[in-house]
Amino acid sequence: MTSFGMERTIRAAASLAALVLGLSFPGGAVATPVVGQQIYYGGGNVTVTVLPYDVAYTSNLYLYPSGGPVLIANSSQVGTVVDLGNLATIYGIHSGDDLIFGILVLNTGDSFLMGPGSRNPDGTAHAAVDYAEGSSEDYATLGFEDLFGGGDFDYNDALFLLEGSIGEIIEVRVPEPASLTLLLFGLAAVALRIRSLSGGRRGKVGGSPLE
């Protein structure tokens, strides 16, 4: 399926969920789904809502803190809302930590995690994330592909809505040591030049009234 088709499928599922469950999404809450996208924990409460899905198989959704997987819900429990509470207090997940959810496909026994494909046994990214910021909390629709190797790549085999204290992972580029050294030398040179010019001006201004 094309990226446009995947986006349309997830948009339709989210819209249907809004109608069926009475959810109120902020403007722009359904953006462009990103396959392999990661999200981080913001330090507060998080809830999960099971959305309508489009596949014969069913899957359990798990949260993966450092202490081991935690069962959240089954994909067939459409409309179920699970309040995970404060993840730092309950599961030891710290603010800024990568928030990892994954599915166990009950029909095949395969497990797949959201995020990069390197996390999965087939090397394939199995989740598309549709993230949006709200006025008081953020939203993310997780759409999973449940077949080994990626199947039809429609990412609508298990759908869940995250709400609360979450955010997108933003890559921070750290300067290389050589570049950082050059930058420091450059700043030092500029500082010396400014000091030199400033000192010269002070000598002229200070001496002119006496001459």
Short mmCIF file of C-alpha atoms in Angstrom, two decimals:
data_model
loop_
_atom_site.label_atom_id
_atom_site.label_comp_id
_atom_site.label_asym_id
_atom_site.label_seq_id
_atom_site.Cartn_x
_atom_site.Cartn_y
_atom_site.Cartn_z
CA MET A 1 0.00 0.00 0.00
CA THR A 2 1.24 3.51 -0.78
CA SER A 3 2.03 6.03 1.94
CA PHE A 4 -1.09 7.94 0.89
CA GLY A 5 -3.18 4.81 1.31
CA MET A 6 -1.68 4.12 4.73
CA GLU A 7 -2.35 7.71 5.82
CA ARG A 8 -5.94 7.53 4.58
CA THR A 9 -6.50 4.22 6.43
CA ILE A 10 -5.20 5.56 9.74
CA ARG A 11 -7.11 8.81 9.32
CA ALA A 12 -10.30 6.86 8.70
CA ALA A 13 -9.72 4.66 11.75
CA ALA A 14 -9.06 7.66 13.98
CA SER A 15 -12.11 9.48 12.65
CA LEU A 16 -14.28 6.40 13.16
CA ALA A 17 -12.96 6.07 16.70
CA ALA A 18 -13.83 9.68 17.38
CA LEU A 19 -17.40 9.03 16.31
CA VAL A 20 -17.83 5.65 18.04
CA LEU A 21 -16.06 6.55 21.28
CA GLY A 22 -17.05 10.19 21.48
CA LEU A 23 -13.43 11.28 21.51
CA SER A 24 -12.61 14.94 21.07
CA PHE A 25 -9.46 15.47 19.03
CA PRO A 26 -7.77 18.88 18.87
CA GLY A 27 -7.38 20.60 15.54
CA GLY A 28 -4.66 18.88 13.47
CA ALA A 29 -4.53 15.86 15.79
CA VAL A 30 -4.32 13.50 12.80
CA ALA A 31 -1.16 14.42 10.92
CA THR A 32 1.02 12.34 8.64
CA PRO A 33 1.82 8.88 10.06
CA VAL A 34 5.55 8.16 10.37
CA VAL A 35 6.67 4.54 10.14
CA GLY A 36 9.30 3.69 12.76
CA GLN A 37 8.70 6.94 14.68
CA GLN A 38 9.65 6.99 18.36
CA ILE A 39 7.98 8.93 21.15
CA TYR A 40 9.21 9.89 24.60
CA TYR A 41 7.63 10.12 28.03
CA GLY A 42 6.82 13.59 29.32
CA GLY A 43 6.62 12.84 33.04
CA GLY A 44 2.85 12.81 33.65
CA ASN A 45 -0.13 10.51 33.16
CA VAL A 46 -0.81 8.51 29.98
CA THR A 47 -3.98 6.75 28.81
CA VAL A 48 -4.49 4.20 26.02
CA THR A 49 -7.69 3.78 24.00
CA VAL A 50 -8.25 0.72 21.79
CA LEU A 51 -9.35 1.84 18.31
CA PRO A 52 -11.22 -0.11 15.60
CA TYR A 53 -8.89 -2.36 13.61
CA ASP A 54 -9.05 -4.10 10.22
CA VAL A 55 -7.67 -7.65 10.34
CA ALA A 56 -8.67 -11.18 11.32
CA TYR A 57 -5.86 -11.62 13.84
CA THR A 58 -5.94 -10.15 17.33
CA SER A 59 -2.99 -8.79 19.29
CA ASN A 60 -2.16 -7.88 22.86
CA LEU A 61 -0.64 -4.45 23.37
CA TYR A 62 2.28 -4.28 25.81
CA LEU A 63 4.29 -1.48 27.36
CA TYR A 64 8.01 -2.26 27.68
CA PRO A 65 9.59 -0.58 30.72
CA SER A 66 12.97 -1.73 31.99
CA GLY A 67 11.32 -4.11 34.43
CA GLY A 68 9.71 -6.20 31.69
CA PRO A 69 6.60 -6.12 29.48
CA VAL A 70 3.27 -4.96 30.92
CA LEU A 71 0.00 -6.10 29.32
CA ILE A 72 -2.24 -3.14 28.44
CA ALA A 73 -5.18 -4.40 26.34
CA ASN A 74 -6.25 -6.61 23.46
CA SER A 75 -6.88 -5.14 20.01
CA SER A 76 -10.41 -6.62 19.98
CA GLN A 77 -11.44 -4.58 23.03
CA VAL A 78 -12.50 -1.61 20.89
CA GLY A 79 -13.47 1.39 23.00
CA THR A 80 -11.58 0.25 26.09
CA VAL A 81 -9.71 3.06 27.83
CA VAL A 82 -6.77 2.09 30.06
CA ASP A 83 -5.36 4.70 32.42
CA LEU A 84 -1.68 3.89 32.84
CA GLY A 85 -1.28 6.63 35.44
CA ASN A 86 2.10 8.20 36.11
CA LEU A 87 4.63 5.96 34.39
CA ALA A 88 7.53 7.26 36.48
CA THR A 89 5.83 6.29 39.74
CA ILE A 90 4.38 2.98 38.59
CA TYR A 91 6.87 1.61 36.05
CA GLY A 92 10.08 3.57 36.68
CA ILE A 93 9.98 5.26 33.27
CA HIS A 94 11.68 8.64 33.53
CA SER A 95 10.80 11.85 31.75
CA GLY A 96 12.58 11.89 28.39
CA ASP A 97 12.84 8.09 28.17
CA ASP A 98 11.93 6.36 24.93
CA LEU A 99 8.36 5.13 25.38
CA ILE A 100 8.14 1.68 23.80
CA PHE A 101 4.90 -0.17 23.04
CA GLY A 102 4.62 -3.42 21.14
CA ILE A 103 2.19 -6.17 20.19
CA LEU A 104 2.05 -9.93 20.64
CA VAL A 105 0.06 -11.45 17.76
CA LEU A 106 -1.97 -14.19 19.44
CA ASN A 107 -2.58 -16.12 16.20
CA THR A 108 1.11 -16.46 15.30
CA GLY A 109 3.03 -15.86 18.52
CA ASP A 110 5.11 -13.10 16.88
CA SER A 111 6.02 -9.98 18.84
CA PHE A 112 6.81 -6.60 17.28
CA LEU A 113 7.92 -3.34 18.89
CA MET A 114 7.30 0.21 17.71
CA GLY A 115 10.31 2.24 16.62
CA PRO A 116 13.13 1.25 14.26
CA GLY A 117 13.14 -2.12 12.51
CA SER A 118 16.27 -3.17 14.38
CA ARG A 119 14.09 -3.86 17.41
CA ASN A 120 12.21 -6.62 15.61
CA PRO A 121 13.31 -10.14 14.60
CA ASP A 122 12.59 -9.47 10.90
CA GLY A 123 14.43 -6.13 10.87
CA THR A 124 11.25 -4.34 9.79
CA ALA A 125 9.51 -1.35 11.39
CA HIS A 126 6.05 -2.57 12.43
CA ALA A 127 4.36 0.59 13.70
CA ALA A 128 3.32 3.93 12.24
CA VAL A 129 2.91 6.83 14.67
CA ASP A 130 0.52 9.72 14.01
CA TYR A 131 1.51 12.36 16.58
CA ALA A 132 -0.08 15.71 17.36
CA GLU A 133 0.18 18.31 20.11
CA GLY A 134 -2.95 19.38 21.98
CA SER A 135 -3.58 22.41 24.15
CA SER A 136 -3.26 20.50 27.43
CA GLU A 137 -1.97 17.06 26.38
CA ASP A 138 -0.50 15.33 23.34
CA TYR A 139 -1.88 12.54 21.18
CA ALA A 140 -0.42 9.68 19.17
CA THR A 141 -2.19 7.00 17.14
CA LEU A 142 -0.17 3.78 17.00
CA GLY A 143 -0.93 1.61 13.98
CA PHE A 144 0.72 -1.83 13.91
CA GLU A 145 1.45 -4.29 11.10
CA ASP A 146 1.07 -7.83 12.51
CA LEU A 147 2.70 -10.03 9.86
CA PHE A 148 6.35 -11.10 9.89
CA GLY A 149 8.27 -9.21 7.21
CA GLY A 150 5.75 -6.36 7.13
CA GLY A 151 2.81 -8.04 5.39
CA ASP A 152 0.92 -5.49 3.31
CA PHE A 153 2.40 -2.52 5.21
CA ASP A 154 -1.01 -0.97 5.88
CA TYR A 155 -0.37 -0.48 9.62
CA ASN A 156 -4.01 -0.91 10.61
CA ASP A 157 -3.91 -4.43 12.07
CA ALA A 158 -3.96 -3.13 15.65
CA LEU A 159 -4.72 0.51 16.45
CA PHE A 160 -4.33 2.36 19.73
CA LEU A 161 -4.58 5.99 20.80
CA LEU A 162 -2.13 7.39 23.36
CA GLU A 163 -3.08 10.55 25.23
CA GLY A 164 -1.29 12.56 27.86
CA SER A 165 2.30 13.30 28.72
CA ILE A 166 4.05 12.16 25.54
CA GLY A 167 6.11 13.78 22.81
CA GLU A 168 8.11 13.15 19.66
CA ILE A 169 11.74 12.07 19.75
CA ILE A 170 13.84 14.95 18.38
CA GLU A 171 17.36 14.18 17.27
CA VAL A 172 19.92 16.50 18.87
CA ARG A 173 23.08 16.87 16.81
CA VAL A 174 26.21 17.07 18.96
CA PRO A 175 29.21 18.83 17.34
CA GLU A 176 32.18 16.59 16.60
CA PRO A 177 35.25 17.21 18.83
CA ALA A 178 37.25 18.82 16.01
CA SER A 179 34.39 21.13 15.06
CA LEU A 180 33.81 22.05 18.70
CA THR A 181 37.51 22.93 19.14
CA LEU A 182 37.47 25.18 16.08
CA LEU A 183 34.32 26.84 17.35
CA LEU A 184 35.91 27.56 20.74
CA PHE A 185 39.05 29.00 19.11
CA GLY A 186 36.88 31.16 16.89
CA LEU A 187 34.89 32.51 19.81
CA ALA A 188 38.10 33.22 21.74
CA ALA A 189 39.54 35.13 18.79
CA VAL A 190 36.39 37.22 18.45
CA ALA A 191 36.43 37.99 22.18
CA LEU A 192 40.08 39.15 22.03
CA ARG A 193 39.38 41.31 19.00
CA ILE A 194 36.42 43.00 20.70
CA ARG A 195 38.48 43.56 23.84
CA SER A 196 41.31 45.08 21.81
CA LEU A 197 39.03 47.48 19.97
CA SER A 198 37.24 48.42 23.16
CA GLY A 199 40.54 49.17 24.92
CA GLY A 200 41.73 51.39 22.04
CA ARG A 201 38.55 53.46 22.06
CA ARG A 202 38.77 53.97 25.84
CA GLY A 203 42.33 55.41 25.47
CA LYS A 204 41.26 58.02 22.90
CA VAL A 205 38.11 59.10 24.69
CA GLY A 206 39.85 59.29 28.06
CA GLY A 207 42.75 61.39 26.74
CA SER A 208 40.95 63.87 24.49
CA PRO A 209 39.54 66.19 27.23
CA LEU A 210 43.03 66.73 28.69
CA GLU A 211 44.70 67.55 25.41
#
